[in-house]
Coordinates of C-alpha atoms and ligand atoms in Angstrom, one line a residue:
M15 CA -18.9 -0.5 -23.7
L16 CA -17.6 0.2 -20.2
P17 CA -19.5 2.1 -17.6
P18 CA -17.6 4.9 -16.0
Y19 CA -15.3 4.0 -13.2
R20 CA -16.9 4.2 -9.7
P21 CA -15.1 3.1 -6.4
E22 CA -16.4 -0.1 -5.1
P23 CA -18.9 0.5 -2.2
F24 CA -17.9 -0.7 1.3
T25 CA -19.8 -3.5 3.0
D26 CA -22.2 -2.6 5.8
F27 CA -21.6 -5.1 8.5
T28 CA -24.5 -3.9 10.7
Q29 CA -26.6 -5.8 8.1
P30 CA -27.0 -9.4 9.4
A31 CA -26.8 -10.9 5.9
N32 CA -23.5 -9.2 5.3
R33 CA -22.2 -10.3 8.6
Q34 CA -23.3 -13.9 7.9
A35 CA -21.7 -13.9 4.5
F36 CA -18.4 -12.7 6.0
E37 CA -18.5 -15.4 8.7
Q38 CA -19.1 -18.0 6.0
A39 CA -16.1 -16.7 4.1
L40 CA -13.9 -16.8 7.2
A41 CA -15.0 -20.4 7.8
K42 CA -14.3 -21.4 4.1
V43 CA -10.9 -19.8 4.1
T44 CA -10.0 -21.4 7.5
A45 CA -11.0 -24.8 6.2
S46 CA -8.3 -24.5 3.5
L47 CA -5.4 -23.4 5.7
G48 CA -2.1 -25.2 6.1
Q49 CA -1.3 -26.0 2.5
T50 CA 2.2 -25.7 0.9
Y51 CA 2.5 -23.3 -2.0
P52 CA 5.0 -23.5 -4.8
L53 CA 7.0 -20.9 -6.8
V54 CA 5.4 -20.3 -10.2
I55 CA 7.9 -19.5 -12.9
G56 CA 7.0 -19.5 -16.6
G57 CA 3.7 -21.3 -15.8
E58 CA 5.6 -24.1 -14.0
R59 CA 4.7 -24.8 -10.4
I60 CA 8.0 -25.4 -8.5
P61 CA 7.5 -26.8 -5.0
L62 CA 10.5 -26.5 -2.7
S63 CA 11.3 -28.5 0.4
D64 CA 12.7 -25.4 2.1
V65 CA 9.6 -23.5 3.2
F66 CA 8.6 -20.8 5.7
P67 CA 5.2 -20.4 7.4
S68 CA 2.8 -17.6 7.1
V69 CA 1.1 -17.2 10.5
N70 CA -1.9 -15.4 12.0
P71 CA -0.5 -12.5 14.0
A72 CA -3.4 -12.8 16.5
R73 CA -2.5 -16.5 17.1
P74 CA 1.1 -17.1 15.8
S75 CA 0.8 -20.8 16.3
Q76 CA -1.8 -21.0 13.6
V77 CA 0.0 -21.6 10.3
L78 CA -2.0 -20.3 7.3
G79 CA 0.3 -21.8 4.7
Y80 CA 3.9 -22.8 3.9
F81 CA 5.8 -20.9 1.2
A82 CA 8.8 -21.7 -0.8
N83 CA 12.1 -20.1 0.4
G84 CA 13.1 -19.0 -3.1
T85 CA 16.8 -18.2 -3.8
A86 CA 18.7 -15.8 -6.0
E87 CA 18.8 -18.5 -8.7
H88 CA 15.0 -18.6 -8.7
A89 CA 14.9 -14.9 -9.1
D90 CA 17.1 -15.2 -12.1
R91 CA 14.9 -17.9 -13.6
A92 CA 11.7 -15.9 -13.0
T93 CA 13.2 -12.8 -14.5
E94 CA 14.3 -14.7 -17.5
A95 CA 10.9 -16.4 -17.9
A96 CA 9.3 -12.9 -17.7
Y97 CA 11.7 -11.6 -20.3
E98 CA 10.8 -14.5 -22.7
A99 CA 7.1 -13.9 -22.2
F100 CA 7.5 -10.2 -22.8
K101 CA 8.5 -10.9 -26.4
T102 CA 4.9 -11.7 -27.3
W103 CA 2.9 -10.2 -24.4
Q104 CA 4.1 -6.7 -25.3
Y105 CA 2.1 -6.9 -28.6
T106 CA -1.2 -7.9 -27.0
P107 CA -3.6 -5.1 -27.8
P108 CA -4.3 -2.7 -24.9
A109 CA -8.0 -3.5 -25.0
E110 CA -7.3 -7.2 -24.6
R111 CA -4.9 -6.5 -21.7
A112 CA -7.6 -4.3 -20.1
R113 CA -10.1 -7.2 -20.3
Y114 CA -7.8 -9.4 -18.1
L115 CA -8.1 -6.8 -15.4
L116 CA -11.8 -6.3 -15.8
N117 CA -12.4 -10.0 -15.6
A118 CA -10.1 -10.3 -12.5
A119 CA -12.0 -7.4 -10.9
A120 CA -15.3 -9.1 -11.5
E121 CA -14.1 -12.4 -10.1
M122 CA -12.6 -10.7 -7.0
R123 CA -15.9 -8.9 -6.5
R124 CA -17.7 -12.2 -6.6
R125 CA -15.3 -13.6 -4.0
K126 CA -14.9 -10.4 -2.1
H127 CA -15.3 -11.7 1.4
E128 CA -12.9 -14.5 0.9
F129 CA -10.2 -12.1 0.0
S130 CA -11.1 -9.9 3.0
A131 CA -11.2 -13.0 5.3
L132 CA -7.6 -13.8 4.2
L133 CA -6.6 -10.3 5.2
V134 CA -8.2 -10.7 8.6
L135 CA -6.3 -13.9 9.2
E136 CA -3.0 -13.1 7.6
V137 CA -2.4 -9.5 8.6
G138 CA -5.0 -9.0 11.4
K139 CA -7.2 -6.4 9.7
S140 CA -10.6 -5.6 11.2
W141 CA -13.5 -6.6 8.9
A142 CA -14.0 -3.0 7.8
E143 CA -10.3 -2.4 7.0
A144 CA -10.1 -5.8 5.2
D145 CA -13.2 -4.9 3.2
A146 CA -11.7 -1.5 2.2
D147 CA -8.4 -3.2 1.2
T148 CA -10.3 -5.6 -1.1
A149 CA -12.5 -2.8 -2.5
E150 CA -9.3 -0.9 -3.3
A151 CA -7.8 -3.9 -5.1
I152 CA -11.0 -4.1 -7.2
D153 CA -10.8 -0.3 -7.8
F154 CA -7.2 -0.5 -9.0
M155 CA -8.1 -3.1 -11.6
E156 CA -11.2 -1.3 -12.8
Y157 CA -9.4 2.0 -12.9
Y158 CA -6.1 1.0 -14.6
A159 CA -8.1 -0.9 -17.2
R160 CA -9.8 2.3 -18.2
Q161 CA -6.7 4.4 -17.9
M162 CA -4.9 2.0 -20.3
L163 CA -7.7 2.4 -22.9
R164 CA -7.4 6.2 -22.6
L165 CA -3.6 6.1 -22.9
A166 CA -3.7 3.8 -25.9
D167 CA -5.7 6.5 -27.7
S168 CA -3.2 9.4 -27.4
S169 CA -2.3 10.3 -31.0
H170 CA -5.0 13.0 -31.0
L171 CA -2.9 15.0 -28.5
L172 CA -0.3 15.7 -31.2
T173 CA -0.1 18.8 -33.3
H174 CA -1.2 18.2 -36.9
W175 CA 1.7 18.3 -39.4
A176 CA 0.7 18.5 -43.1
G177 CA 2.0 15.6 -45.1
E178 CA 2.6 13.2 -42.2
Q179 CA 0.5 10.7 -40.4
L180 CA 1.4 10.9 -36.7
Q181 CA 1.1 8.5 -33.8
L182 CA 1.9 8.7 -30.1
A183 CA 2.0 5.2 -28.7
Y184 CA 2.6 4.4 -25.0
I185 CA 4.5 1.1 -25.3
P186 CA 5.5 -1.1 -22.4
L187 CA 8.9 -1.1 -20.7
G188 CA 9.8 -4.8 -20.2
V189 CA 10.1 -7.0 -17.1
G190 CA 8.9 -5.4 -13.9
A191 CA 10.1 -6.5 -10.4
V192 CA 6.9 -6.0 -8.4
I193 CA 7.7 -5.8 -4.6
P194 CA 4.7 -4.9 -2.4
P195 CA 4.5 -4.5 1.4
W196 CA 2.2 -6.6 3.7
N197 CA 0.1 -3.7 5.0
F198 CA -2.2 -3.4 2.0
A199 CA -1.6 -7.0 1.1
N200 CA -4.3 -7.2 -1.4
A201 CA -4.7 -3.6 -2.7
I202 CA -1.1 -2.6 -3.2
L203 CA 0.0 -6.0 -4.5
A204 CA -3.0 -6.2 -6.9
G205 CA -2.6 -2.5 -7.9
M206 CA 1.1 -2.6 -8.8
T207 CA 0.6 -6.0 -10.6
A208 CA -2.4 -4.7 -12.5
A209 CA -0.6 -1.6 -13.6
T210 CA 2.4 -3.6 -14.8
L211 CA 0.4 -6.1 -16.8
V212 CA -2.2 -3.7 -18.4
A213 CA 0.7 -1.5 -19.6
G214 CA 2.0 -4.5 -21.5
N215 CA 4.8 -5.5 -19.2
T216 CA 5.5 -8.9 -17.7
C217 CA 6.4 -9.3 -14.1
V218 CA 8.0 -11.1 -11.3
L219 CA 5.8 -10.7 -8.2
K220 CA 7.3 -11.2 -4.8
P221 CA 4.8 -10.6 -2.0
A222 CA 6.1 -9.6 1.5
E223 CA 7.2 -12.5 3.7
Q224 CA 4.3 -11.7 6.1
S225 CA 1.5 -12.0 3.5
P226 CA 2.3 -14.5 0.8
L227 CA -1.0 -16.3 1.1
I228 CA -3.1 -13.3 0.0
G229 CA -0.4 -12.7 -2.7
Y230 CA -0.8 -16.2 -4.0
H231 CA -4.5 -15.9 -4.2
V232 CA -4.3 -12.6 -6.2
A233 CA -1.7 -14.2 -8.6
E234 CA -4.0 -17.2 -9.0
L235 CA -6.9 -15.0 -9.8
F236 CA -4.9 -13.5 -12.7
W237 CA -3.7 -16.9 -13.9
R238 CA -7.3 -18.1 -13.9
M239 CA -8.3 -15.3 -16.2
G240 CA -6.0 -17.0 -18.8
L241 CA -2.8 -15.0 -18.6
P242 CA -0.2 -16.6 -20.8
A243 CA 2.6 -18.5 -19.0
G244 CA 5.5 -16.4 -17.8
V245 CA 3.6 -13.1 -17.9
L246 CA 3.1 -13.2 -14.1
N247 CA 5.7 -15.1 -12.2
F248 CA 5.3 -15.7 -8.5
L249 CA 8.3 -15.8 -6.2
T250 CA 8.4 -16.1 -2.4
G251 CA 11.4 -15.9 0.0
P252 CA 13.4 -13.3 1.9
G253 CA 13.2 -9.8 0.4
E254 CA 16.9 -9.2 0.9
V255 CA 17.7 -12.4 -1.2
V256 CA 15.0 -12.8 -3.9
G257 CA 13.8 -9.1 -3.9
A258 CA 17.4 -7.9 -4.0
R259 CA 18.3 -10.2 -6.9
M260 CA 15.2 -9.2 -8.9
V261 CA 16.2 -5.5 -8.5
E262 CA 19.8 -6.2 -9.6
H263 CA 19.1 -8.5 -12.5
P264 CA 20.2 -7.0 -15.9
L265 CA 16.9 -8.1 -17.6
T266 CA 14.8 -6.2 -15.1
R267 CA 13.6 -3.0 -16.7
F268 CA 11.8 -1.4 -13.8
I269 CA 11.0 -1.8 -10.2
A270 CA 7.5 -1.2 -8.7
F271 CA 8.2 -1.1 -4.9
T272 CA 6.1 -0.1 -2.0
G273 CA 7.6 -0.4 1.5
S274 CA 9.9 1.2 4.0
R275 CA 12.3 4.1 3.4
A276 CA 15.3 2.0 4.2
V277 CA 14.6 -0.7 1.6
G278 CA 13.4 1.9 -0.9
V279 CA 16.6 3.8 -0.7
Q280 CA 18.6 0.6 -1.1
I281 CA 16.6 -0.4 -4.2
Y282 CA 17.1 3.1 -5.6
E283 CA 20.9 2.8 -5.3
V284 CA 21.1 -0.8 -6.6
A285 CA 18.8 -0.2 -9.5
S286 CA 20.8 2.9 -10.6
R287 CA 24.0 0.7 -11.1
V288 CA 24.1 -0.5 -14.7
Q289 CA 24.9 -4.2 -14.7
P290 CA 27.0 -6.0 -17.3
G291 CA 24.8 -6.8 -20.3
Q292 CA 22.1 -4.3 -19.2
K293 CA 20.7 -2.2 -22.1
W294 CA 18.6 0.4 -20.3
L295 CA 18.5 2.6 -17.3
K296 CA 16.1 0.9 -14.8
R297 CA 13.2 2.9 -13.7
S298 CA 12.4 2.9 -10.0
I299 CA 8.8 3.5 -8.8
L300 CA 9.3 3.7 -5.1
E301 CA 6.5 4.4 -2.6
M302 CA 7.8 4.7 0.9
G303 CA 7.0 5.7 4.5
G304 CA 5.5 8.6 6.2
K305 CA 5.3 10.6 9.4
D306 CA 2.0 12.1 8.7
A307 CA 0.4 14.9 10.8
V308 CA -3.0 16.1 11.7
V309 CA -3.0 19.8 12.5
V310 CA -5.7 21.4 14.6
D311 CA -6.1 25.2 14.8
E312 CA -8.1 27.4 17.2
T313 CA -11.0 27.7 14.8
A314 CA -11.6 24.0 14.3
D315 CA -14.6 21.8 15.3
L316 CA -12.7 20.1 18.1
A317 CA -15.0 17.1 18.4
E318 CA -14.5 16.3 14.7
A319 CA -10.8 16.9 15.0
A320 CA -10.5 14.5 17.9
K321 CA -12.4 11.8 15.9
G322 CA -10.2 12.4 12.9
I323 CA -7.0 12.2 14.9
V324 CA -8.0 8.9 16.5
A325 CA -9.1 7.3 13.2
S326 CA -5.9 8.5 11.5
A327 CA -3.6 7.3 14.3
F328 CA -5.2 3.9 15.2
G329 CA -7.0 2.6 12.1
F330 CA -5.3 -0.8 11.4
G331 CA -3.1 -0.2 14.5
G332 CA -1.3 2.8 12.8
Q333 CA 0.2 0.4 10.3
K334 CA -0.6 2.6 7.3
C335 CA 1.9 4.7 5.5
S336 CA -0.8 7.4 5.7
A337 CA -1.3 7.0 9.4
G338 CA -1.5 10.3 11.4
S339 CA 1.2 9.5 13.9
R340 CA 1.6 13.2 14.9
A341 CA -1.2 15.5 16.1
I342 CA -0.1 19.1 16.1
L343 CA -2.4 21.2 18.2
V344 CA -2.3 25.0 18.7
Q345 CA -1.9 25.8 22.3
D346 CA -5.4 27.4 22.7
V347 CA -7.0 24.1 22.0
Y348 CA -4.3 21.7 23.1
D349 CA -5.9 20.6 26.4
A350 CA -9.4 20.3 25.1
V351 CA -8.4 18.2 22.0
T352 CA -6.1 16.1 24.1
K353 CA -8.8 15.2 26.5
Q354 CA -11.2 14.1 23.8
V355 CA -8.5 12.2 21.9
V356 CA -7.6 10.2 25.0
E357 CA -11.2 9.5 25.8
L358 CA -12.0 8.2 22.3
T359 CA -8.8 6.1 22.2
E360 CA -9.6 4.5 25.5
A361 CA -12.9 3.4 24.1
L362 CA -11.3 1.5 21.2
T363 CA -11.5 -2.3 21.2
V364 CA -8.4 -4.3 20.6
G365 CA -8.4 -8.1 20.0
D366 CA -8.7 -11.0 17.5
T367 CA -10.5 -9.4 14.6
S368 CA -11.8 -12.7 13.3
I369 CA -14.2 -12.9 16.1
S370 CA -16.5 -10.0 15.2
P371 CA -16.8 -6.8 13.0
E372 CA -16.9 -4.8 16.2
V373 CA -13.3 -5.4 17.1
Y374 CA -11.6 -2.1 16.0
M375 CA -8.0 -3.0 16.1
G376 CA -6.1 -6.3 15.8
P377 CA -2.5 -7.3 16.5
V378 CA 0.5 -5.7 14.9
I379 CA 2.0 -7.8 12.1
D380 CA 4.8 -9.8 13.7
Q381 CA 7.4 -10.2 16.5
E382 CA 9.8 -7.8 14.8
S383 CA 7.2 -5.1 14.6
Y384 CA 6.0 -5.8 18.1
D385 CA 9.6 -5.4 19.4
R386 CA 10.2 -2.3 17.4
I387 CA 7.0 -0.6 18.6
R388 CA 7.8 -1.6 22.2
R389 CA 11.2 0.1 21.9
Y390 CA 9.5 3.2 20.6
I391 CA 7.1 3.2 23.5
D392 CA 10.2 3.1 25.8
I393 CA 11.7 6.0 23.9
G394 CA 8.4 7.8 24.1
A395 CA 8.4 7.5 27.9
T396 CA 11.6 9.6 27.9
E397 CA 10.4 12.1 25.3
G398 CA 6.8 12.8 26.4
E399 CA 4.1 12.2 29.0
L400 CA 2.3 8.8 28.6
L401 CA -1.4 9.7 28.5
T402 CA -2.8 6.3 27.7
G403 CA -1.7 2.9 26.6
G404 CA 1.9 1.8 26.7
H405 CA 1.0 -1.7 27.6
I406 CA 1.1 -5.0 25.7
I407 CA -2.0 -7.0 25.9
E408 CA -1.4 -10.6 27.1
T409 CA -3.5 -13.3 25.3
D410 CA -3.5 -17.0 25.7
E411 CA -2.3 -17.4 22.2
N412 CA 0.6 -14.9 22.4
G413 CA -0.8 -12.6 19.7
Y414 CA 1.1 -9.4 18.9
F415 CA -1.3 -7.0 20.6
I416 CA -0.3 -3.5 21.7
Q417 CA -2.6 -1.0 23.3
P418 CA -3.2 2.3 21.4
T419 CA -0.7 4.6 23.0
I420 CA -0.5 8.4 23.2
F421 CA 2.3 10.6 24.4
G422 CA 1.6 14.2 25.2
G423 CA 3.9 17.3 25.1
V424 CA 6.3 15.8 22.6
D425 CA 9.0 18.0 21.2
P426 CA 8.7 18.3 17.4
R427 CA 12.2 17.0 16.9
A428 CA 11.9 14.1 19.3
R429 CA 12.5 10.6 17.8
I430 CA 8.8 9.6 18.2
A431 CA 7.9 12.8 16.3
Q432 CA 10.3 12.2 13.5
E433 CA 10.7 8.4 12.9
E434 CA 8.1 6.2 11.3
I435 CA 7.0 3.8 14.1
F436 CA 4.4 2.0 12.1
G437 CA 2.3 1.0 15.0
P438 CA -0.4 2.3 17.4
V439 CA 1.6 5.2 18.9
L440 CA 0.6 8.8 18.6
A441 CA 2.7 11.9 19.5
L442 CA 0.8 15.0 20.5
I443 CA 2.7 18.2 19.8
R444 CA 1.9 21.6 21.1
A445 CA 2.3 24.5 18.7
Q446 CA 2.3 28.2 19.6
D447 CA 0.0 29.2 16.7
F448 CA -0.9 28.2 13.2
D449 CA 2.4 29.4 11.7
H450 CA 4.3 27.3 14.1
A451 CA 2.0 24.3 13.5
L452 CA 2.6 24.4 9.8
H453 CA 6.3 24.7 10.3
I454 CA 6.3 21.6 12.6
A455 CA 4.1 19.7 10.1
N456 CA 6.6 20.2 7.3
D457 CA 9.7 19.6 9.5
T458 CA 10.2 15.9 8.7
E459 CA 12.0 14.2 5.9
Y460 CA 8.7 12.6 4.7
G461 CA 5.8 14.2 2.9
L462 CA 3.1 11.7 2.4
T463 CA -0.3 12.7 3.9
G464 CA -1.5 15.5 6.2
A465 CA -4.7 17.0 7.4
L466 CA -5.8 20.3 8.8
Y467 CA -8.9 20.9 10.9
S468 CA -9.8 24.5 10.6
Q469 CA -12.7 26.8 9.9
S470 CA -10.4 29.6 8.8
R471 CA -10.4 30.2 5.1
A472 CA -7.0 32.0 5.3
H473 CA -5.5 29.0 7.1
I474 CA -6.9 26.5 4.7
E475 CA -5.7 28.5 1.7
R476 CA -2.3 28.9 3.2
A477 CA -2.0 25.1 4.0
M478 CA -3.1 24.3 0.4
R479 CA 0.1 26.1 -0.7
E480 CA 2.5 25.4 2.1
F481 CA 1.7 22.0 3.7
H482 CA 4.1 20.0 1.6
V483 CA 2.5 16.5 1.3
G484 CA 1.3 14.4 -1.6
N485 CA -2.2 13.9 -0.1
L486 CA -3.6 16.8 1.8
Y487 CA -7.0 16.8 3.5
F488 CA -9.1 19.4 5.2
N489 CA -11.5 18.7 8.0
R490 CA -11.2 14.9 7.6
K491 CA -8.8 12.2 8.6
C492 CA -5.5 11.8 6.7
T493 CA -6.1 8.1 5.8
G494 CA -8.5 6.4 3.4
A495 CA -7.5 7.6 -0.1
L496 CA -9.8 6.2 -2.8
V497 CA -8.6 5.1 -6.2
G498 CA -9.4 7.7 -8.8
V499 CA -10.7 10.1 -6.2
N500 CA -7.5 10.8 -4.2
P501 CA -4.5 9.7 -6.3
F502 CA -2.0 8.6 -3.7
G503 CA 1.7 9.1 -3.1
G504 CA 4.1 11.4 -1.3
F505 CA 7.0 13.7 -1.6
N506 CA 10.6 13.7 -0.3
M507 CA 11.5 10.5 1.5
S508 CA 8.0 9.2 1.0
G509 CA 8.9 8.1 -2.5
T510 CA 9.4 9.0 -6.1
D511 CA 6.4 11.2 -6.4
S512 CA 4.2 8.7 -8.1
K513 CA 0.4 8.8 -7.7
A514 CA -1.1 5.3 -7.4
G515 CA -4.8 5.4 -8.5
G516 CA -4.2 8.6 -10.5
P517 CA -4.5 9.4 -14.2
D518 CA -0.7 9.7 -14.7
Y519 CA 0.3 6.4 -12.9
L520 CA 0.5 4.2 -16.0
L521 CA 2.9 6.7 -17.6
L522 CA 5.4 5.3 -15.1
F523 CA 4.9 1.8 -16.6
T524 CA 5.2 2.8 -20.2
Q525 CA 7.5 4.8 -22.6
A526 CA 6.2 6.9 -25.4
K527 CA 7.0 6.2 -29.0
S528 CA 6.4 9.1 -31.4
I529 CA 5.8 7.9 -35.0
A530 CA 5.6 9.9 -38.2
E531 CA 4.9 8.5 -41.6
K532 CA 5.3 10.6 -44.7
L533 CA 2.1 10.5 -46.8
Ligands
NAD30 P1 9.6 -3.4 3.8 O1 10.4 -2.3 3.2 O2 10.2 -4.1 5.0 O3 9.3 -4.5 2.7 C1 8.6 -4.2 1.5 C2 8.9 -5.2 0.5 O4 10.3 -5.2 0.2 C3 8.7 -6.7 1.0 O5 8.2 -7.4 -0.1 C4 10.1 -7.2 1.3 O6 10.2 -8.6 1.2 C5 10.9 -6.5 0.2 N1 12.4 -6.3 0.5 C6 13.0 -6.3 1.7 N2 14.3 -6.1 1.6 C7 14.5 -6.0 0.2 C8 15.7 -5.8 -0.6 N3 16.9 -5.7 0.0 N4 15.5 -5.7 -1.9 C9 14.3 -5.8 -2.5 N5 13.2 -6.1 -1.8 C10 13.3 -6.1 -0.4 O7 8.2 -2.7 4.2 P2 7.0 -3.4 4.9 O8 7.3 -3.6 6.3 O9 6.5 -4.6 4.1 O10 5.9 -2.3 4.7 C11 5.8 -1.2 5.6 C12 6.4 0.0 5.0 O11 5.7 0.3 3.7 C13 6.1 1.3 5.8 O12 7.3 2.0 5.8 C14 5.0 2.0 5.1 O13 5.0 3.4 5.3 C15 5.4 1.7 3.7 N6 4.2 1.8 2.8 C16 4.2 2.9 1.9 C17 3.1 3.1 1.1 C18 3.0 4.2 0.1 O14 2.1 4.2 -0.7 N7 3.9 5.2 0.2 C19 2.0 2.2 1.2 C20 2.0 1.1 2.1 C21 3.2 1.0 2.9

């Protein structure tokens, strides 16, 4: 019997014992760095001499591991191995599939800080952000295991028909190409993989180039639970080579992707083309970017609003799809909120997050991101008034550190108010009144998250209807969705309207078979 699902609690790092346990995990993980990792296809470990390094963005000279530069041929082999394994895995009973997830969740919980320590080193998360990422990975496994058991028992939803015995079975689709981003390198990767497997599909998992080490550890966790060979294949290499081929392959049945708008749109197009020998229309589950807004009206608790804006904009350096990169303030409160937001931002600590749980913000992920964010800061200087930040932070080890940066008086149609920057850059936008603020909030091509700070019932009710985002919050920050509590996913160019961590997510990974037997 399973206890009801409950989100994994976060670790309190003010407790010396927790702090010490995390330090030990960091030391343990650091001692094992620098290894070379193979591709794993059909249960076979395939080392390659052509490798790429995964590095610590706080100290890019520190190599965490070397990963195989897979090719399109490897993507073909992995897809074929997954197709072969699907022939038997698809008939594994749902309860047995759910047990793999529950066991993997239990094991990740036991080694929680090790997974979080990997996140600190590989993607520069603060301890608290890393802890939340790992907790979310555990949550996805626990939650989808239970959702599969619920879905497996769906026949009672049918209307009784005399003389026939009826069934409604949610059966798997086939081979899934699982393509996660680096920013929730544990949670999203583990979540999309868990959903794929528990629904009875097999997969080719290709982690982002920036975070293959955490990806390998998650895959290994599943293998250790005894998954049959070929059910979960692990592929590393350039997304535009191996990822692209996985998407294109005629034996791929569906794509579970989370990442940028540009790559998502490309996948959508390629996946829609029927390849020679392909017997189905591929399904694309695409979760993409955001240009999320925090709106503050004249009735709001301004201190709370300022705190929420700063946490939404600068948590994990703004590198969340849910990051509140626009703050839309009605003019009556614009100056007061701006002052508090700037003060709070200037108090944030930026640095190497491995040193202590008190470091709030680490580096951005890599040189490419660093350069892109710097370019947006230059653009921002022509589009608004620089209120704080705007500098790089020099370190001895050339980490990719950028100060939290705020531009004031930004036009709602300015580039820094419309394009996803994916870094610690916040645009403050002045609205004439609440109507105008709501219009500005909706005036983007994205629709992922949003928040309104208000004490006005009328404004809250109106925003509930008209603020067009997949995840809407009132009087709290627009980041930090919890599995099962805040099913997550956006509208418009933020994706294909899926809701990760929600009760209908597994429907995307299954197809319904309606069966009637005459009695
Ligand atoms: P990205 O699009 O650059 O890469 C995502 C994945 O796609 C990586 O594994 C990459 O290797 C792969 N890829 C790259 N080119 C490919 C191709 N041609 N074919 C197939 N796969 C390819 O994104 P990223 O930088 O890793 O992640 C950041 C983006 O993800 C941001 O835009 C962010 O908003 C978005 N994101 C969205 C959500 C959500 O739930 N909506 C969650 C997290 C991140």
